[in-house]
Each structure stands twice: as C-alpha cells, then as structure tokens.
Amino acid sequence: MSNFIIPAAKPVAIKITGTDKQFPVRRVYCIGQNYADHVSEMGSDPSKESPIFFQKNPDNIDTSGTFPYPSETSNVHHEVEMIVALQSGGSNISEQDAYKHVYGFATALDMTRRDLQGAAKKNGKPWEIGKAFEHSAPMGIISPLSQVGTMQTGVIALSINGVEKQRGDLKMMIWSVPKIIAYLSRFNKLEAGDIIMTGTPAGVGPVQKGDKLVASIAGLTTLEVVVV
Ligand code: MN
C-alpha cells in the first residue's frame, strides 16, 4: 500500500466511442485566440495578435452532462472547442509527425468566468481564476483518429435551448492541430494523456441556470450539457 498521508486523487478519464476502455488525462493545455472571428469579437486585432496558451487542471473536466454555475461570477461564457487527446508525446515534435501522437478528438466546452478573465486581462494579471475552475471543461466522448481521420475540416457549433449561438469550421483555425502540437512541444515535453483544447469560433456569450447547451462538431459525438 502507499504511504501517502492523504488519499491520492483518482485519475480523470474520458470515455471513448465503441469501447469500455477510457482515456486517462495527464494535463490540459488550451489555446486562446485561434479563430480570427472570435479574436475580433473579444476586441483584439487578429492580424496583430498570435494565439496564446494557458492551462486548465485535469480535474476541471466534467463528463456528467451538467455544469454547476460557478461561484464569484455573474458572466459565465460558453466556448465550444475540439479537443485533441495525445497517445504519446515528446519535445520538438515536427508538424509532419504531429498526428502520430494523436489518439483522438472530442467535443468540449471551455467555460469561462468572462468577468474575472476581463478584469485580469485589464490589469495584466494571469487568467487562471477565470478559466481553471471545477467543472469548467465539460467533455464529450473521444473518437479515435483511426475512425474519424485528422479532423481538419467540419462544422463546429453550439446552441442554447435550440438557438444557434456559435458556428464555425475547424478549417478556420489560425494554428492547425499539427502547428499547435509542434509549438507546444518546444516549451513542454508533451506526454501520453495530455489533451489540448484548440480554441473557439465567434459567438461566445453568457449562460444561465437551466440552459441546455448542445455542442457539436461534424464527425464527433455531440455534447449536451445542462447548466444547474
Ligand atoms: Mn477557449
């Protein structure tokens, strides 16, 4: 038995289509400002701003289909995003080799305390309090690359209570999945179990308790989440 002084946290895992096996999560990387229309709606200039990286914590992932409205905020936004799940990693991975490290893809949400993120940005402070909180990463089911391909194009959309709010296409990403993996692996040694949230198209906005969010990416399993 272990000699830990407290119980160790259980590993966070994501379901996979067509199997009882699960994908264990090691780290959660996120890219921001990866769709030009979303950069513009956030008040930045996509011709001047580069995508940026931040992280959530693995235990921010929630696969329950509910999103508890978080504390200390009155403006929580939805961001529909495709996630990439890595089956292997490394440092200085080339763009050409990037897909060899990808196990699969899923539909997810990057839920954001926009008011706190905005205040942090304005003051030049870190974003974590707006981004990395419990339940902030509702997550769908992973589809293996071997079944769905490299997912370079396809509609990505989100509706609330049946009304479409976000709609874009994966091909609109400023940095493609291979470019994201190559870039991140220059700074961090990527590892099996790491996931990357690849950014959101325009149309982000607030959610309210009782809202039903439907996040979809063509070819992947749809994610339905109720705000409670
Ligand atoms: Mn995001």
mmCIF file of C-alpha atoms and ligand atoms in Angstrom:
data_model
loop_
_atom_site.group_PDB
_atom_site.id
_atom_site.type_symbol
_atom_site.label_atom_id
_atom_site.label_comp_id
_atom_site.label_asym_id
_atom_site.label_seq_id
_atom_site.Cartn_x
_atom_site.Cartn_y
_atom_site.Cartn_z
ATOM 1 C CA MET A 1 0.000 0.000 0.000
ATOM 2 C CA SER A 2 1.040 3.599 -0.434
ATOM 3 C CA ASN A 3 2.437 5.748 2.339
ATOM 4 C CA PHE A 4 0.525 8.851 1.250
ATOM 5 C CA ILE A 5 -0.669 10.899 4.224
ATOM 6 C CA ILE A 6 -3.984 11.620 2.469
ATOM 7 C CA PRO A 7 -5.853 9.656 -0.215
ATOM 8 C CA ALA A 8 -4.410 10.275 -3.690
ATOM 9 C CA ALA A 9 -6.813 11.830 -6.198
ATOM 10 C CA LYS A 10 -8.432 9.405 -8.629
ATOM 11 C CA PRO A 11 -7.213 9.790 -12.226
ATOM 12 C CA VAL A 12 -9.561 11.723 -14.504
ATOM 13 C CA ALA A 13 -10.667 9.708 -17.526
ATOM 14 C CA ILE A 14 -12.686 10.336 -20.699
ATOM 15 C CA LYS A 15 -14.883 7.758 -22.430
ATOM 16 C CA ILE A 16 -14.059 6.512 -25.932
ATOM 17 C CA THR A 17 -16.589 5.540 -28.587
ATOM 18 C CA GLY A 18 -17.039 1.850 -29.236
ATOM 19 C CA THR A 19 -15.080 0.521 -26.259
ATOM 20 C CA ASP A 20 -15.270 0.193 -22.476
ATOM 21 C CA LYS A 21 -11.674 1.449 -22.262
ATOM 22 C CA GLN A 22 -11.089 5.045 -21.193
ATOM 23 C CA PHE A 23 -8.522 7.769 -21.886
ATOM 24 C CA PRO A 24 -6.679 8.868 -18.719
ATOM 25 C CA VAL A 25 -5.909 12.598 -18.642
ATOM 26 C CA ARG A 26 -2.493 13.877 -17.625
ATOM 27 C CA ARG A 27 -2.573 17.622 -18.400
ATOM 28 C CA VAL A 28 -4.945 20.045 -20.104
ATOM 29 C CA TYR A 29 -3.433 22.616 -22.453
ATOM 30 C CA CYS A 30 -5.625 25.268 -24.064
ATOM 31 C CA ILE A 31 -5.066 27.663 -26.941
ATOM 32 C CA GLY A 32 -6.815 31.022 -26.996
ATOM 33 C CA GLN A 33 -7.436 33.369 -29.923
ATOM 34 C CA ASN A 34 -7.267 30.580 -32.523
ATOM 35 C CA TYR A 35 -10.225 31.672 -34.691
ATOM 36 C CA ALA A 36 -9.985 35.158 -36.218
ATOM 37 C CA ASP A 37 -13.702 35.942 -35.847
ATOM 38 C CA HIS A 38 -13.505 35.201 -32.101
ATOM 39 C CA VAL A 39 -10.343 37.320 -31.719
ATOM 40 C CA SER A 40 -12.265 40.214 -33.278
ATOM 41 C CA GLU A 41 -15.335 39.791 -31.059
ATOM 42 C CA MET A 42 -13.040 39.906 -27.999
ATOM 43 C CA GLY A 43 -11.793 43.310 -29.106
ATOM 44 C CA SER A 44 -8.389 42.259 -30.431
ATOM 45 C CA ASP A 45 -6.935 42.503 -33.929
ATOM 46 C CA PRO A 46 -6.330 39.043 -35.449
ATOM 47 C CA SER A 47 -3.684 40.476 -37.772
ATOM 48 C CA LYS A 48 -1.648 41.630 -34.763
ATOM 49 C CA GLU A 49 -2.428 39.004 -32.088
ATOM 50 C CA SER A 50 -0.951 35.486 -32.092
ATOM 51 C CA PRO A 51 -2.702 32.538 -30.450
ATOM 52 C CA ILE A 52 -1.818 32.174 -26.774
ATOM 53 C CA PHE A 53 -1.589 29.214 -24.416
ATOM 54 C CA PHE A 54 -2.943 28.580 -20.933
ATOM 55 C CA GLN A 55 -3.934 25.526 -18.918
ATOM 56 C CA LYS A 56 -6.827 24.047 -17.041
ATOM 57 C CA ASN A 57 -6.477 21.352 -14.425
ATOM 58 C CA PRO A 58 -7.354 17.748 -15.286
ATOM 59 C CA ASP A 59 -9.971 17.685 -12.540
ATOM 60 C CA ASN A 60 -11.738 20.640 -14.166
ATOM 61 C CA ILE A 61 -13.029 18.059 -16.678
ATOM 62 C CA ASP A 62 -16.675 17.086 -16.190
ATOM 63 C CA THR A 63 -18.289 14.287 -18.190
ATOM 64 C CA SER A 64 -21.588 14.269 -16.259
ATOM 65 C CA GLY A 65 -23.625 16.358 -18.710
ATOM 66 C CA THR A 66 -24.219 19.083 -16.122
ATOM 67 C CA PHE A 67 -22.406 22.363 -15.479
ATOM 68 C CA PRO A 68 -22.887 23.808 -11.982
ATOM 69 C CA TYR A 69 -22.977 27.611 -12.255
ATOM 70 C CA PRO A 70 -19.708 28.667 -10.567
ATOM 71 C CA SER A 71 -19.196 30.995 -7.621
ATOM 72 C CA GLU A 72 -17.848 34.565 -7.682
ATOM 73 C CA THR A 73 -19.072 35.443 -11.164
ATOM 74 C CA SER A 74 -22.141 36.770 -12.922
ATOM 75 C CA ASN A 75 -20.968 36.340 -16.521
ATOM 76 C CA VAL A 76 -20.048 32.774 -17.474
ATOM 77 C CA HIS A 77 -19.484 32.203 -21.179
ATOM 78 C CA HIS A 78 -19.634 29.091 -23.350
ATOM 79 C CA GLU A 79 -16.800 28.342 -25.793
ATOM 80 C CA VAL A 80 -17.264 25.244 -27.965
ATOM 81 C CA GLU A 81 -13.899 23.644 -28.769
ATOM 82 C CA MET A 82 -12.438 20.496 -30.283
ATOM 83 C CA ILE A 83 -10.003 18.684 -28.011
ATOM 84 C CA VAL A 84 -7.059 16.611 -29.159
ATOM 85 C CA ALA A 85 -6.040 13.630 -26.987
ATOM 86 C CA LEU A 86 -2.378 12.567 -27.197
ATOM 87 C CA GLN A 87 -1.345 8.904 -27.050
ATOM 88 C CA SER A 88 2.355 9.789 -26.955
ATOM 89 C CA GLY A 89 4.469 12.886 -26.723
ATOM 90 C CA GLY A 90 7.942 14.333 -26.887
ATOM 91 C CA SER A 91 9.888 17.538 -27.269
ATOM 92 C CA ASN A 92 10.347 19.464 -30.517
ATOM 93 C CA ILE A 93 7.781 17.382 -32.411
ATOM 94 C CA SER A 94 7.669 18.325 -36.113
ATOM 95 C CA GLU A 95 4.391 19.333 -37.745
ATOM 96 C CA GLN A 96 4.797 16.361 -40.094
ATOM 97 C CA ASP A 97 4.970 13.926 -37.157
ATOM 98 C CA ALA A 98 2.257 15.569 -35.043
ATOM 99 C CA TYR A 99 -0.679 13.306 -35.948
ATOM 100 C CA LYS A 100 1.359 10.203 -34.983
ATOM 101 C CA HIS A 101 0.934 11.374 -31.390
ATOM 102 C CA VAL A 102 -2.839 11.936 -31.592
ATOM 103 C CA TYR A 103 -5.131 9.247 -30.210
ATOM 104 C CA GLY A 104 -8.365 11.023 -30.996
ATOM 105 C CA PHE A 105 -10.687 14.001 -30.760
ATOM 106 C CA ALA A 106 -13.752 15.078 -28.780
ATOM 107 C CA THR A 107 -16.214 17.922 -28.457
ATOM 108 C CA ALA A 108 -15.766 20.034 -25.329
ATOM 109 C CA LEU A 109 -16.583 23.360 -23.723
ATOM 110 C CA ASP A 110 -14.110 25.894 -22.328
ATOM 111 C CA MET A 111 -16.426 27.506 -19.761
ATOM 112 C CA THR A 112 -15.090 30.904 -18.775
ATOM 113 C CA ARG A 113 -15.788 33.397 -15.976
ATOM 114 C CA ARG A 114 -15.605 36.216 -18.529
ATOM 115 C CA ASP A 115 -15.937 38.986 -15.939
ATOM 116 C CA LEU A 116 -12.956 37.708 -13.960
ATOM 117 C CA GLN A 117 -10.941 36.992 -17.105
ATOM 118 C CA GLY A 118 -11.651 40.505 -18.366
ATOM 119 C CA ALA A 119 -10.570 42.096 -15.085
ATOM 120 C CA ALA A 120 -7.361 40.028 -15.088
ATOM 121 C CA LYS A 121 -6.564 40.973 -18.688
ATOM 122 C CA LYS A 122 -7.159 44.648 -17.976
ATOM 123 C CA ASN A 123 -4.730 44.553 -15.066
ATOM 124 C CA GLY A 124 -2.131 42.390 -16.803
ATOM 125 C CA LYS A 125 -2.741 39.547 -14.345
ATOM 126 C CA PRO A 126 -2.977 35.780 -15.002
ATOM 127 C CA TRP A 127 -6.273 34.355 -16.277
ATOM 128 C CA GLU A 128 -6.490 31.186 -14.207
ATOM 129 C CA ILE A 129 -9.265 32.355 -11.910
ATOM 130 C CA GLY A 130 -11.451 32.890 -14.967
ATOM 131 C CA LYS A 131 -10.525 29.689 -16.763
ATOM 132 C CA ALA A 132 -9.327 26.895 -14.481
ATOM 133 C CA PHE A 133 -12.100 26.118 -12.001
ATOM 134 C CA GLU A 134 -14.042 22.988 -11.144
ATOM 135 C CA HIS A 135 -16.397 21.729 -13.898
ATOM 136 C CA SER A 136 -15.000 24.352 -16.339
ATOM 137 C CA ALA A 137 -14.240 21.734 -19.001
ATOM 138 C CA PRO A 138 -17.404 19.776 -19.877
ATOM 139 C CA MET A 139 -16.180 16.963 -22.092
ATOM 140 C CA GLY A 140 -17.742 14.657 -24.658
ATOM 141 C CA ILE A 141 -16.660 11.207 -25.784
ATOM 142 C CA ILE A 142 -13.381 10.662 -27.654
ATOM 143 C CA SER A 143 -13.461 9.371 -31.229
ATOM 144 C CA PRO A 144 -10.173 7.725 -32.281
ATOM 145 C CA LEU A 145 -8.248 9.267 -35.194
ATOM 146 C CA SER A 146 -8.227 5.768 -36.710
ATOM 147 C CA GLN A 147 -12.016 6.100 -37.126
ATOM 148 C CA VAL A 148 -12.577 9.817 -37.860
ATOM 149 C CA GLY A 149 -9.361 10.890 -39.576
ATOM 150 C CA THR A 150 -7.431 14.063 -38.839
ATOM 151 C CA MET A 151 -10.463 16.359 -38.364
ATOM 152 C CA GLN A 152 -9.055 19.299 -40.339
ATOM 153 C CA THR A 153 -12.436 20.494 -41.593
ATOM 154 C CA GLY A 154 -16.021 20.297 -40.411
ATOM 155 C CA VAL A 155 -18.681 22.455 -38.803
ATOM 156 C CA ILE A 156 -18.207 23.315 -35.115
ATOM 157 C CA ALA A 157 -21.324 24.781 -33.498
ATOM 158 C CA LEU A 158 -23.138 25.444 -30.235
ATOM 159 C CA SER A 159 -26.781 26.079 -29.469
ATOM 160 C CA ILE A 160 -28.568 27.127 -26.284
ATOM 161 C CA ASN A 161 -32.153 25.936 -25.818
ATOM 162 C CA GLY A 162 -32.331 25.196 -29.539
ATOM 163 C CA VAL A 163 -30.994 28.580 -30.706
ATOM 164 C CA GLU A 164 -27.665 28.525 -32.531
ATOM 165 C CA LYS A 165 -25.073 30.828 -30.918
ATOM 166 C CA GLN A 166 -21.724 29.703 -32.348
ATOM 167 C CA ARG A 167 -20.941 28.319 -35.795
ATOM 168 C CA GLY A 168 -17.586 27.972 -37.490
ATOM 169 C CA ASP A 169 -15.449 25.422 -39.276
ATOM 170 C CA LEU A 170 -12.376 23.593 -37.998
ATOM 171 C CA LYS A 171 -10.513 24.772 -41.107
ATOM 172 C CA MET A 172 -10.783 28.348 -39.748
ATOM 173 C CA MET A 173 -8.226 27.614 -37.011
ATOM 174 C CA ILE A 174 -5.335 30.103 -37.218
ATOM 175 C CA TRP A 175 -2.973 27.430 -35.871
ATOM 176 C CA SER A 176 -3.778 23.909 -37.107
ATOM 177 C CA VAL A 177 -3.539 20.907 -34.785
ATOM 178 C CA PRO A 178 -0.043 19.944 -36.099
ATOM 179 C CA LYS A 179 1.166 23.515 -35.614
ATOM 180 C CA ILE A 180 -0.217 23.635 -32.056
ATOM 181 C CA ILE A 181 1.474 20.336 -31.147
ATOM 182 C CA ALA A 182 4.777 21.392 -32.727
ATOM 183 C CA TYR A 183 4.727 24.757 -30.973
ATOM 184 C CA LEU A 184 3.696 23.451 -27.524
ATOM 185 C CA SER A 185 6.351 20.709 -27.659
ATOM 186 C CA ARG A 186 9.072 23.344 -27.968
ATOM 187 C CA PHE A 187 8.194 24.613 -24.490
ATOM 188 C CA ASN A 188 6.944 21.471 -22.742
ATOM 189 C CA LYS A 189 7.715 17.807 -23.199
ATOM 190 C CA LEU A 190 4.291 16.557 -24.210
ATOM 191 C CA GLU A 191 3.204 13.237 -22.730
ATOM 192 C CA ALA A 192 0.683 10.489 -23.365
ATOM 193 C CA GLY A 193 -2.553 11.552 -21.702
ATOM 194 C CA ASP A 194 -2.172 15.251 -22.412
ATOM 195 C CA ILE A 195 -5.153 16.892 -24.054
ATOM 196 C CA ILE A 196 -5.261 20.178 -25.939
ATOM 197 C CA MET A 197 -8.328 22.405 -26.288
ATOM 198 C CA THR A 198 -7.994 24.037 -29.703
ATOM 199 C CA GLY A 199 -9.943 27.296 -29.387
ATOM 200 C CA THR A 200 -13.409 28.593 -30.191
ATOM 201 C CA PRO A 201 -15.097 30.373 -33.114
ATOM 202 C CA ALA A 202 -17.140 33.565 -32.728
ATOM 203 C CA GLY A 203 -20.464 33.766 -30.916
ATOM 204 C CA VAL A 204 -19.406 33.231 -27.308
ATOM 205 C CA GLY A 205 -21.837 34.543 -24.735
ATOM 206 C CA PRO A 206 -23.364 34.059 -21.297
ATOM 207 C CA VAL A 207 -25.206 31.016 -19.960
ATOM 208 C CA GLN A 208 -27.919 30.918 -17.292
ATOM 209 C CA LYS A 209 -29.082 28.232 -14.899
ATOM 210 C CA GLY A 210 -31.490 25.903 -16.701
ATOM 211 C CA ASP A 211 -29.931 26.428 -20.142
ATOM 212 C CA LYS A 212 -29.392 23.356 -22.293
ATOM 213 C CA LEU A 213 -26.183 23.613 -24.322
ATOM 214 C CA VAL A 214 -25.651 21.401 -27.359
ATOM 215 C CA ALA A 215 -22.074 21.437 -28.669
ATOM 216 C CA SER A 216 -21.383 19.692 -31.946
ATOM 217 C CA ILE A 217 -18.504 19.013 -34.296
ATOM 218 C CA ALA A 218 -19.227 17.228 -37.582
ATOM 219 C CA GLY A 219 -17.980 13.649 -37.285
ATOM 220 C CA LEU A 220 -17.675 13.587 -33.484
ATOM 221 C CA THR A 221 -20.110 12.732 -30.699
ATOM 222 C CA THR A 222 -22.380 15.631 -29.713
ATOM 223 C CA LEU A 223 -22.010 17.013 -26.185
ATOM 224 C CA GLU A 224 -25.149 18.038 -24.276
ATOM 225 C CA VAL A 225 -24.783 19.980 -21.037
ATOM 226 C CA VAL A 226 -27.400 21.467 -18.714
ATOM 227 C CA VAL A 227 -26.455 24.456 -16.547
ATOM 228 C CA VAL A 228 -27.545 23.786 -12.959
HETATM 229 MN MN MN B 1 -11.239 28.815 -25.189
#
